[in-house]
Short mmCIF file of C-alpha atoms in Angstrom, two decimals:
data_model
loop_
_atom_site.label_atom_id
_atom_site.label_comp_id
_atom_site.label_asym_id
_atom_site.label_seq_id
_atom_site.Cartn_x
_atom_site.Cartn_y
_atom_site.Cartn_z
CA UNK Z 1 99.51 101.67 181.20
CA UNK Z 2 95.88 101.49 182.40
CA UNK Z 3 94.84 100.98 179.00
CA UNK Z 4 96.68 97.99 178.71
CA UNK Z 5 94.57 94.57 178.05
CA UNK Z 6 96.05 92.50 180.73
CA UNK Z 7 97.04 89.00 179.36
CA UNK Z 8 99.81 88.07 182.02
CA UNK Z 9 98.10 86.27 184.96
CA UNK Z 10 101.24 86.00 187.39
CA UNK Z 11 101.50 84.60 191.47
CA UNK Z 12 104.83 85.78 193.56
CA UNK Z 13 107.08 83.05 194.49
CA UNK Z 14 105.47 83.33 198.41
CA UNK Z 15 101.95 81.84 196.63
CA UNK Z 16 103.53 78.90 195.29
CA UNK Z 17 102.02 75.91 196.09
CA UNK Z 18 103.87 74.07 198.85
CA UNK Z 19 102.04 70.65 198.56
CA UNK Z 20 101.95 68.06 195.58
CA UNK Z 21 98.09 67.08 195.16
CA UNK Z 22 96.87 63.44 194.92
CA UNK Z 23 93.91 62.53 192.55
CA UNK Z 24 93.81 59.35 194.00
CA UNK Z 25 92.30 61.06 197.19
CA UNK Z 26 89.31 61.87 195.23
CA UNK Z 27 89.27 59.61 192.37
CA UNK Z 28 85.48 57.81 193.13
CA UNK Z 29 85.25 53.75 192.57
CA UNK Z 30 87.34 51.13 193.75
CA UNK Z 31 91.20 51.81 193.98
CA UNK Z 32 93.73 51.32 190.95
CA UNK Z 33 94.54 47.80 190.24
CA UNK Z 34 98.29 47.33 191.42
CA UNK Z 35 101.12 46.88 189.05
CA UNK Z 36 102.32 43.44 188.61
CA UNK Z 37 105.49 41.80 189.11
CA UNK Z 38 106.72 41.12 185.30
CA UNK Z 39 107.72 37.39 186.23
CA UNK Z 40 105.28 36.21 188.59
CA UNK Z 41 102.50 38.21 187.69
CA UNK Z 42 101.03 38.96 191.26
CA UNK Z 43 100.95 42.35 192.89
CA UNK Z 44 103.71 44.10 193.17
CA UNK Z 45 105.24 44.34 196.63
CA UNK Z 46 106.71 47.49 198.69
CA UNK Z 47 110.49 45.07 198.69
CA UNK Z 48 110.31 44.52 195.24
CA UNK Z 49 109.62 48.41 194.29
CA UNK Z 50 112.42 49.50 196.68
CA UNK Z 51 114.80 47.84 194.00
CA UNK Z 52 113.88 50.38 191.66
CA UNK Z 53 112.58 53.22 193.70
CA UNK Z 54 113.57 55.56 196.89
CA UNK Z 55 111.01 54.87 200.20
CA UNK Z 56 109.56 58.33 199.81
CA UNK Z 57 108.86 57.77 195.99
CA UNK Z 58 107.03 54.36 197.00
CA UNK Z 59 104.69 56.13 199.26
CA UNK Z 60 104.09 58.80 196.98
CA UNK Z 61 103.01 56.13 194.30
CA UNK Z 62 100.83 54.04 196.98
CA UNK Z 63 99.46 57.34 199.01
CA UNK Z 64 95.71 58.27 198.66
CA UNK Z 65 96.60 61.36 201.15
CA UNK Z 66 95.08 64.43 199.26
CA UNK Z 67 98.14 66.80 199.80
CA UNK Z 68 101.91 65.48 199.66
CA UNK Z 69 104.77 68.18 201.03
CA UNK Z 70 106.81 69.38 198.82
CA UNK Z 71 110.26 69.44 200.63
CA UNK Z 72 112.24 73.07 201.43
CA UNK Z 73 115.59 71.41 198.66
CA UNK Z 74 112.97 70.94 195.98
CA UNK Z 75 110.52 74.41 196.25
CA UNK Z 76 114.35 76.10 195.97
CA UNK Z 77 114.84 75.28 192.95
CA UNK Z 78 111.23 75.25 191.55
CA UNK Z 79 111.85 78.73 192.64
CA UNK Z 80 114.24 79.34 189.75
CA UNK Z 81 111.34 79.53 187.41
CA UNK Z 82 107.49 79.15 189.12
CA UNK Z 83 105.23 79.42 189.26
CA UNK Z 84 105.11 79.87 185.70
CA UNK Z 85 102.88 82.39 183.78
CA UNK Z 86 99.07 81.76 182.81
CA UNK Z 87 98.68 84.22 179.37
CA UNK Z 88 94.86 84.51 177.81
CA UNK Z 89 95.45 84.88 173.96
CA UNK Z 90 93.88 87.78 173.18
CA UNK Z 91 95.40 87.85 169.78
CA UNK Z 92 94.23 84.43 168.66
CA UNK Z 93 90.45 85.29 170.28
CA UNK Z 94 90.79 88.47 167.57
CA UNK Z 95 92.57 86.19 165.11
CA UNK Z 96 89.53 83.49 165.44
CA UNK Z 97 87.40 86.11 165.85
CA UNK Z 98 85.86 83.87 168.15
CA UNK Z 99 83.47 84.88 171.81
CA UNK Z 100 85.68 82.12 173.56
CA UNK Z 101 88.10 83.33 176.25
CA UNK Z 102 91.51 81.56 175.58
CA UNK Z 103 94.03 81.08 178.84
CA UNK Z 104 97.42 78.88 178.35
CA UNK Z 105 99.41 77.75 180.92
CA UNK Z 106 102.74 78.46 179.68
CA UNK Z 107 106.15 75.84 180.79
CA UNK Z 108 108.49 77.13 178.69
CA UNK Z 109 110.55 79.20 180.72
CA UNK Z 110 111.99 76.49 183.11
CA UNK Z 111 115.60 76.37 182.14
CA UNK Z 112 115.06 73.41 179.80
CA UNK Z 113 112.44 75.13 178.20
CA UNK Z 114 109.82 72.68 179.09
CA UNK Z 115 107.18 70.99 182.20
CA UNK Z 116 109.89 68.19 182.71
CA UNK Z 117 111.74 69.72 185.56
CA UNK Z 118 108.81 69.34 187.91
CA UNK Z 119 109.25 65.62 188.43
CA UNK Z 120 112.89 65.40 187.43
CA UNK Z 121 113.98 67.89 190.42
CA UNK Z 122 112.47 65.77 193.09
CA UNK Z 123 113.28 62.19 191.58
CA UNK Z 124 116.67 63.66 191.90
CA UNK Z 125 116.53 65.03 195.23
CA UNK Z 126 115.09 61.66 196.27
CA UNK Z 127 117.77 59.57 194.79
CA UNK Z 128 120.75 61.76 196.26
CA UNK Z 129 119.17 61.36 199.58
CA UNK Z 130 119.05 57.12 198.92
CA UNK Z 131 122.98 57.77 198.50
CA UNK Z 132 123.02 57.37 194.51
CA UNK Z 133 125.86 58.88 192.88
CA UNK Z 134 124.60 59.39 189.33
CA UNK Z 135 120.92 58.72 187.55
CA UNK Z 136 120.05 56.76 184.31
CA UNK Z 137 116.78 57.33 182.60
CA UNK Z 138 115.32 57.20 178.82
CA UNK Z 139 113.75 59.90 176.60
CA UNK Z 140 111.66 60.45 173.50
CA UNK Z 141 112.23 63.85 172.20
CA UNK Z 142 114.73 65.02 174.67
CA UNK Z 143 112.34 67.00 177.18
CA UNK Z 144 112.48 64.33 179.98
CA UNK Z 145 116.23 63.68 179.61
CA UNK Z 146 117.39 67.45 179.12
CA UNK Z 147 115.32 67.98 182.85
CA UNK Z 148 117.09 64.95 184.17
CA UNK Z 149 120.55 66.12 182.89
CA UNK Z 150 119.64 69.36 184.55
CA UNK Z 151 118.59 67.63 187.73
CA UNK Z 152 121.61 65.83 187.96
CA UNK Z 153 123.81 68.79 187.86
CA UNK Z 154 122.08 70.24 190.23
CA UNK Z 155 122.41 67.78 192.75
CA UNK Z 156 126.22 66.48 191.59
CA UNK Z 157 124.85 63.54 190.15
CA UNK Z 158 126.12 61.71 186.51
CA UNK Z 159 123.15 61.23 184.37
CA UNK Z 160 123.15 58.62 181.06
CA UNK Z 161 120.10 58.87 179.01
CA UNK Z 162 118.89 56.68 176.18
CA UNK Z 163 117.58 59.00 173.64
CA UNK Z 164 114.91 57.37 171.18
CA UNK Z 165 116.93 56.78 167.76
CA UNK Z 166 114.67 58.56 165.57
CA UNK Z 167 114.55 61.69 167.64
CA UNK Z 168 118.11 61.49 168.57
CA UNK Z 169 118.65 61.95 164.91
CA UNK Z 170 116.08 64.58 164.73
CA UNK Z 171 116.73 67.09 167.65
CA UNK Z 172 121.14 67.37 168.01
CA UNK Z 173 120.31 70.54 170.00
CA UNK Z 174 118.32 68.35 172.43
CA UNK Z 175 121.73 66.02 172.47
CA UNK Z 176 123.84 68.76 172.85
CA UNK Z 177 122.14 70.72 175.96
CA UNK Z 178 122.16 66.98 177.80
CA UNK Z 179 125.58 66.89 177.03
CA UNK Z 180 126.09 71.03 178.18
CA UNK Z 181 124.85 69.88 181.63
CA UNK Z 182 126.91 66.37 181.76
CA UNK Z 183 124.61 63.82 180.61
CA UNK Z 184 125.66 61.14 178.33
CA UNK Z 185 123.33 60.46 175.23
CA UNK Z 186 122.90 57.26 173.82
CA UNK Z 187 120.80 56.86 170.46
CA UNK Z 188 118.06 54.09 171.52
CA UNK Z 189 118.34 50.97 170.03
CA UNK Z 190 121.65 51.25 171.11
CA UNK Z 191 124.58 48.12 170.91
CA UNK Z 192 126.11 49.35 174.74
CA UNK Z 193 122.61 46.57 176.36
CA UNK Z 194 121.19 42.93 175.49
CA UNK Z 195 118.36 44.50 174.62
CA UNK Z 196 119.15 46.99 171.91
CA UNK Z 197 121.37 44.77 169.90
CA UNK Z 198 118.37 42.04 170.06
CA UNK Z 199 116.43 44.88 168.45
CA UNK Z 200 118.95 46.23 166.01
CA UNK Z 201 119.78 42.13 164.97
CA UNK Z 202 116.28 41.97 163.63
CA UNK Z 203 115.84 45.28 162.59
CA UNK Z 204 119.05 47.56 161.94
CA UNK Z 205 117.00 50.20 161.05
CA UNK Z 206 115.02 50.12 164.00
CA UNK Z 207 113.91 53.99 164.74
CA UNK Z 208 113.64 53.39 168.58
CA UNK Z 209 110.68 53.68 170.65
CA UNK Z 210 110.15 55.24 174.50
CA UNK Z 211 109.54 51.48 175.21
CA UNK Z 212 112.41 50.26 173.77
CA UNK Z 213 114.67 53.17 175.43
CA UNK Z 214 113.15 52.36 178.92
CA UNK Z 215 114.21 48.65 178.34
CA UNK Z 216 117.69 49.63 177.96
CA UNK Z 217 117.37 52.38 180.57
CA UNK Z 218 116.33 49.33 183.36
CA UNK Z 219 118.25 47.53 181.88
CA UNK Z 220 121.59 49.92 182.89
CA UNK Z 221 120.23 50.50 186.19
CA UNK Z 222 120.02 46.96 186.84
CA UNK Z 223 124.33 46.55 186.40
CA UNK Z 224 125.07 49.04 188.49
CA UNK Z 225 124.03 50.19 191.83
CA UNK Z 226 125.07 53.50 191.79
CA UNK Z 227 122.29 54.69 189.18
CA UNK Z 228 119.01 55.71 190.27
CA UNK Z 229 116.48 55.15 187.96
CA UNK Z 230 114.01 57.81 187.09
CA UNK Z 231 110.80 58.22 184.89
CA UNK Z 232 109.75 60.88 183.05
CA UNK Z 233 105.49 60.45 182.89
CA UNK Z 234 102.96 57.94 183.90
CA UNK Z 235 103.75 56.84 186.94
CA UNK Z 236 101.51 57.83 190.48
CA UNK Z 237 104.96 60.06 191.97
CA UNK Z 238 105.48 61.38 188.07
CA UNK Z 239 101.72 62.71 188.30
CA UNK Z 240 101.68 63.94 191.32
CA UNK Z 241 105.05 65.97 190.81
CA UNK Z 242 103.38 67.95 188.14
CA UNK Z 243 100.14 68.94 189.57
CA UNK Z 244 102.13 72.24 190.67
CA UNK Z 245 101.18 73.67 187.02
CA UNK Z 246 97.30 72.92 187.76
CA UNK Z 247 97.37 74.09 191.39
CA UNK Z 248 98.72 77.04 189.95
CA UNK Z 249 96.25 77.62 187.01
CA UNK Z 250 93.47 77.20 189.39
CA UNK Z 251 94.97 80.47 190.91
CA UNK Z 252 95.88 82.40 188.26
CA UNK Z 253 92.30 81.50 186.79
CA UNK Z 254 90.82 83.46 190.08
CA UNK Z 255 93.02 86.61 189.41
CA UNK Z 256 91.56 86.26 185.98
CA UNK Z 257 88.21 86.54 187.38
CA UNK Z 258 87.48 83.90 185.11
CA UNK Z 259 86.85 79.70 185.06
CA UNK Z 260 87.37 77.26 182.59
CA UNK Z 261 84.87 75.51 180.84
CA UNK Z 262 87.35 73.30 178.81
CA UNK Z 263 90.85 72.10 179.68
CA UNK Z 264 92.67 70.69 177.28
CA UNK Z 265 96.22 69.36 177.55
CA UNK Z 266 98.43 67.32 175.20
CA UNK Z 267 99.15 63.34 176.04
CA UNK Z 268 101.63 60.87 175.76
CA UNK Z 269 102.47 59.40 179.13
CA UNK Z 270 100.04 61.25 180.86
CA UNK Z 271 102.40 63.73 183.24
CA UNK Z 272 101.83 67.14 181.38
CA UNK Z 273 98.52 66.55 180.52
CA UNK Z 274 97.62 65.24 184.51
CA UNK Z 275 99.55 67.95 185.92
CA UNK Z 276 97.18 70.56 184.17
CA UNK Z 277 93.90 68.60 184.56
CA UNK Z 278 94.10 66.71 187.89
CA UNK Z 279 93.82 69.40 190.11
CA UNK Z 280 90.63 71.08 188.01
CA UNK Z 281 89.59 67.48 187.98
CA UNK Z 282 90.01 67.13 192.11
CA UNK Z 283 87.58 70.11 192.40
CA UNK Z 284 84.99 68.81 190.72
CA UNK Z 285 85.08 65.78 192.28
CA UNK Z 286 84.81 67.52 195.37
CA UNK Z 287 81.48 69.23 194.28
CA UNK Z 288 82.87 72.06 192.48
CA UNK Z 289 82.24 73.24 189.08
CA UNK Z 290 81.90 70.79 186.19
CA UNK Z 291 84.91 70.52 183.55
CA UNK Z 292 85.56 69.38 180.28
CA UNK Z 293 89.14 67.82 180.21
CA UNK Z 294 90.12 66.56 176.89
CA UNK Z 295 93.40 64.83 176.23
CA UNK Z 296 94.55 64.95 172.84
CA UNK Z 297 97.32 62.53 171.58
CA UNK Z 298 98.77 61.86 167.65
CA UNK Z 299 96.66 59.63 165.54
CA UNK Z 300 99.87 58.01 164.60
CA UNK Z 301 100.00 56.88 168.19
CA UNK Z 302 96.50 56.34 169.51
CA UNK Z 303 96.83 54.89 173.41
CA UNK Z 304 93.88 56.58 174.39
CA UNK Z 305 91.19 56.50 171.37
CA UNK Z 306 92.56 52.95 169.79
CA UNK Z 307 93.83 51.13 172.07
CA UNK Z 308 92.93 48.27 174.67
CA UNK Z 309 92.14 48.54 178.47
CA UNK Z 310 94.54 45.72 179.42
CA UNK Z 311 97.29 44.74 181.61
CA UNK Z 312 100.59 45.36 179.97
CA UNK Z 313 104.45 46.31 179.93
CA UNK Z 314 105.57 49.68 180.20
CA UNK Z 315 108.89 48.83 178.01
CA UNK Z 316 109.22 46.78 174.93
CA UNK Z 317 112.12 44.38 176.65
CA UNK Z 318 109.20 43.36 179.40
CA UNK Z 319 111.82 44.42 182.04
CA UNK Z 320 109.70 46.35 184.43
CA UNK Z 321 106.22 45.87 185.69
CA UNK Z 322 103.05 44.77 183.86
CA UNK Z 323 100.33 48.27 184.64
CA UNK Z 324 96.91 48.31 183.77
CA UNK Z 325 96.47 50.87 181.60
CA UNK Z 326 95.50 51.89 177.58
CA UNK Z 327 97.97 50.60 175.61
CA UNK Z 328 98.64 49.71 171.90
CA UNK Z 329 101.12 46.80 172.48
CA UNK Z 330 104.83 46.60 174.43
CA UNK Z 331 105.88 46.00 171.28
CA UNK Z 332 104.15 48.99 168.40
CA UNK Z 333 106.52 51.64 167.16
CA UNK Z 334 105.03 54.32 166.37
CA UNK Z 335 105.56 56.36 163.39
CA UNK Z 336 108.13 58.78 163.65
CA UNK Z 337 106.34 61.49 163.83
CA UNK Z 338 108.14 65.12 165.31
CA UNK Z 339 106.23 65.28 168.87
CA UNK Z 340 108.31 62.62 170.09
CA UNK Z 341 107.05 62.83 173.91
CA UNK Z 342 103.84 61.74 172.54
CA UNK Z 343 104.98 58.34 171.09
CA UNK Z 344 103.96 56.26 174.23
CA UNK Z 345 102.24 52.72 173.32
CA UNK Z 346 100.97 52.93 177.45
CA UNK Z 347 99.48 55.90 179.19
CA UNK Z 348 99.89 56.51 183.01
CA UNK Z 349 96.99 54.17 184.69
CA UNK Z 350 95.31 57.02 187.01
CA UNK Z 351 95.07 59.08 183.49
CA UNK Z 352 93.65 56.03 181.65
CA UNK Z 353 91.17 55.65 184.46
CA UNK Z 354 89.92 58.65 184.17
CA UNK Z 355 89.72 58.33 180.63
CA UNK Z 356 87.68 54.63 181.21
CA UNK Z 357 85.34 56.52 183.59
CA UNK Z 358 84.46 59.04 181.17
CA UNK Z 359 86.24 61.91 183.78
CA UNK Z 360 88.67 62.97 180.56
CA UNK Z 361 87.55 62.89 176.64
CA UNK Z 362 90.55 61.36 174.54
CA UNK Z 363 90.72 62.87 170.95
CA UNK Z 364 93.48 62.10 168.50
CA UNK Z 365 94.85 64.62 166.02
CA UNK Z 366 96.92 64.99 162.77
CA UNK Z 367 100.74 65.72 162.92
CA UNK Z 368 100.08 68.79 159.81
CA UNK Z 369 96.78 69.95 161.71
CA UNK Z 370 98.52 69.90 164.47
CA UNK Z 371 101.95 72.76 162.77
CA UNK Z 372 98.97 74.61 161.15
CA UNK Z 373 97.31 75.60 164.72
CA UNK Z 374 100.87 75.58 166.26
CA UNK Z 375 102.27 78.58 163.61
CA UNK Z 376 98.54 80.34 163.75
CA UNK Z 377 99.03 80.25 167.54
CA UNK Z 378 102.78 81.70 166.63
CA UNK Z 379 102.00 84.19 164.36
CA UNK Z 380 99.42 85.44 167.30
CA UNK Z 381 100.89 85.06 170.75
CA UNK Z 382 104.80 85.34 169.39
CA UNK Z 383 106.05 81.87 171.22
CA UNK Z 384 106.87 78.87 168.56
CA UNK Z 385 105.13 75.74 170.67
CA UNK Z 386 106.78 72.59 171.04
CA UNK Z 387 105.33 69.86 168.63
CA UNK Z 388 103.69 68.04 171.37
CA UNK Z 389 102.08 71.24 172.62
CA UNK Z 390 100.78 71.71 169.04
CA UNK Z 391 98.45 69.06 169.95
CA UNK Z 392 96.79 70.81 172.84
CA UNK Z 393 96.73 74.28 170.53
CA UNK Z 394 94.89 72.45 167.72
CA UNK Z 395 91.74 71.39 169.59
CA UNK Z 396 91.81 74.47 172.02
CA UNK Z 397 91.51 76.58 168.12
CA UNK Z 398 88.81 74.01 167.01
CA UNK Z 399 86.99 74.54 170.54
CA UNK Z 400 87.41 78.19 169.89
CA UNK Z 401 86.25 77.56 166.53
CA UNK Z 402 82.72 76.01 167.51
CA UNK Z 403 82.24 78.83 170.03
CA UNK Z 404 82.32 80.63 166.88
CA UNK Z 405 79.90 78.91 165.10
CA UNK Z 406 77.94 78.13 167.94
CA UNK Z 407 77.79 81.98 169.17
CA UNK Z 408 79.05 80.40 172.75
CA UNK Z 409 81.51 82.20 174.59
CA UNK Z 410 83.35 79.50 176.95
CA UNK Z 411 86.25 79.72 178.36
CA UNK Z 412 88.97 77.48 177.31
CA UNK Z 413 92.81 76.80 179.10
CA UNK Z 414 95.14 74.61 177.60
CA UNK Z 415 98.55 73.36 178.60
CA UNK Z 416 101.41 75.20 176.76
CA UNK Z 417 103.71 72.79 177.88
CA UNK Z 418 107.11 73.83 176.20
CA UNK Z 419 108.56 76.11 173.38
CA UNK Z 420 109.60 74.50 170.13
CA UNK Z 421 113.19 75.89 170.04
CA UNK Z 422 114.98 72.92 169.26
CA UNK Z 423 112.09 71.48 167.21
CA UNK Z 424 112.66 74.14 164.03
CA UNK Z 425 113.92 71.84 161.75
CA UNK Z 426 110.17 70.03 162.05
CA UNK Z 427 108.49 73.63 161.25
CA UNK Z 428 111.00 73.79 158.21
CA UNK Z 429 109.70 70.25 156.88
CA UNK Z 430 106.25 71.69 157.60
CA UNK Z 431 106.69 74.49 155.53
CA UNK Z 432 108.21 72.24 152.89
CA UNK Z 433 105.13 70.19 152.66
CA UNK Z 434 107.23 66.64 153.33
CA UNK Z 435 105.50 66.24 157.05
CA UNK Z 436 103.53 62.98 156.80
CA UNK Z 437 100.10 62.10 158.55
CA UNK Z 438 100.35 58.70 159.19
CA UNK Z 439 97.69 56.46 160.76
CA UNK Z 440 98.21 52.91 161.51
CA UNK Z 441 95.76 50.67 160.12
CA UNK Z 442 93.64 48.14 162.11
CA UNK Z 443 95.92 45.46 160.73
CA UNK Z 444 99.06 47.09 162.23
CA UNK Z 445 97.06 47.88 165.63
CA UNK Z 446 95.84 44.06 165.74
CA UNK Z 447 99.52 42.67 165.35
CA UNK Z 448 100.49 44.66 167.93
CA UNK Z 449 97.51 43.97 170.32
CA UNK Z 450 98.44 40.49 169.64
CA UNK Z 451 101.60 40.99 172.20
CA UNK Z 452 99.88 41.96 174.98
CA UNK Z 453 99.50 39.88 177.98
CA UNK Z 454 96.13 38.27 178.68
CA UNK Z 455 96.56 38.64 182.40
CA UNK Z 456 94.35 39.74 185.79
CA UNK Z 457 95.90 40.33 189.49
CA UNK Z 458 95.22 37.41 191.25
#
């Protein structure tokens, strides 16, 4: 075995991290504008967040402390599956034939196969400990509400999750492992909430949106007390959950004896990519070595490199609060395109700020480009990537790629943030040549724009 290349980077469960960290410790400039309260418009209070939130998930989204605890109930069960694995892809370098060093950071072996469980484990725990009985959520491709099923069970909780339509249609297997743990699935628009039949009135064949499913998510939690509701990516807690797989990678990077020059993760919301990037990011910030972080998103759904710095609502029904943050308009659906946890008109706001700051490069990317790096990176490394991960793979290759060309050899981690096991039927319309590459065009963008608030804080 000495002769073995090593490409398994691995920590014991004793060395795994026992502290969420906070970018908003380090983050330099003034502090994030507060979210607004949707009918008066002025800063949300710590009351009015407390309808829709445990205490300890307020303070996590108002803290600036550097290092939250993570608590004894909730490292048990992370135990289960992290940390998870950093692999460097010595078989796409060779494939490439490229002087980069490739590292991913690999999520797919938490029981629901992706990064999800991170956050969804201690929204849970949070929302047993408030005395709710059962949890209500929504979901694009079925990542956030399969880990919210899962957390449920866990803690003998009900879960109901409104499954975008279009992805609800696409993924069954996603459907049916919600429904193996207890959840119920609802395809979003849905006729069960004021909301979705307003929708599905003046369009029928509506194909859902993740804003449109988090209308009819808040709006279910708002009938009935028992639900806790819970939110799968951009906000402060969500964030902060996941920066366990960066803490990590900044480990298993040392027992690499290596450093990344690029880090590159996939976005939507914001959590998968964050988690990866924040805690590199907090390093620098604190004098350490210099980064690239890129964020790469679908150009069918461009938050980050189309849209507008504004404040606006995080769900198409303008239930919840208004957030500063890139958005395309409450109201855009986006195409419906396979990598459904990338179809987010809004981004998190602490990932958009770093994006405005120039802290994180934004790239968008083609759905095909995106299967063509995602079945090279297959045919290489052995593990079929989720289609949002795809995203992440096809700049990390055209990084590689440069190095190449360049005669550079950096060192490049991306976020491998889930297997694509229940996204096969997407790799057989890729193979089939019937996968589409849409772009909206400025005229589309510009309606949609049109929707969006023109509000400050006062």
């Amino acid at each position: 075995m000495r002769n073995v290349e090593r490409t398994r980077f691995s920590l014991s469960e004793t060395e795994a991290p026992t502290t969420w960290y906070n970018l908003a410790a380090d983050l330099p400039g003034p502090a994030l504008p507060p979210p607004l309260n949707p009918v008066t418009r002025l800063p949300l209070t710590r009351a009015e967040m407390a309808h829709t939130m445990p205490e300890p998930l307020i303070e996590q989204e108002l803290s600036t402390e550097r290092e939250i605890g993570i608590p004894e109930a909730v490292r048990q069960l992370y135990a289960l599956w992290r940390p998870s694995p950093l692999f460097r892809a010595r078989r796409l370098e060779r494939e490439l034939d490229t002087p980069a060093r490739i590292y991913y950071k690999y999520e797919g072996g938490a029981p629901t196969g992706s990064h999800k469980p991170n956050t969804a484990i201690p929204q849970a725990y949070y929302n047993k400990l408030a005395g709710k009985t059962g949890l209500v959520t929504e979901t694009g491709a079925g990542q956030w509400g399969s880990a919210t099923a899962l957390a449920a069970a866990y803690f003998g909780m009900t879960a109901k999750v409104y499954m975008v339509k279009v992805s609800f249609e696409q993924k069954p297997y996603r459907r049916a492992l919600m429904e193996t743990y207890g959840a119920r699935c609802v395809p979003s628009p849905s006729r069960e909430t004021e909301v979705g039949r307003k929708i599905l009135a003046d369009d029928p064949d509506c194909p859902g949106s993740l804003g449109i499913a988090t209308s009819e998510a808040l709006e279910a939690f708002a009938e009935d007390p028992s639900l806790g509701y819970v939110l799968g990516s951009a906000a402060n807690h969500v964030l902060l959950h996941q920066t366990v797989i960066g803490q990590e990678a900044v480990r298993q990077m040392e027992l690499a004896q290596d450093y990344p020059d690029i880090v590159v993760g996939c976005s939507g919301g914001g959590s998968n990519l964050a988690g990866l990037t924040f805690p590199f990011l907090g390093e620098q910030l604190r004098g350490g070595r210099k980064v690239r972080l890129i964020a790469v998103e679908p150009a069918a759904c461009p938050t980050l490199t189309r849209g507008t710095v504004a404040y606006d609502y995080a769900d198409t029904g303008r239930l919840g609060p208004l957030f500063r943050m890139h958005t395309l308009g409450h109201g855009f659906v986006p195409p419906a395109v396979h990598a459904g946890g990338l179809r987010a008109h809004g981004i998190g706001p602490l990932v958009s700020r770093c994006v405005e700051d120039g802290l994180i490069e934004a790239r968008a990317v083609t759905q095909t480009s995106c299967f063509e790096a995602g079945v090279r990176f297959a045919r290489s490394e052995g593990i079929v990537p989720a289609p949002e991960s795809t995203h992440a793979i096809r700049v990390a290759v055209d990084e590689a790629l440069r190095c190449r060309e360049e005669g550079t050899p950096k060192t490049i981690l991306f976020g491998l943030s889930g297997h694509g096991h229940f996204d096969l039927a997407a790799y057989d319309k890729y193979f089939a040549g019937t996968l589409a590459d849409d772009r909206p065009d400025e005229a589309l963008l510009a309606r949609a724009a049109d929707g969006i608030p023109r509000v400050e804080p006062a």
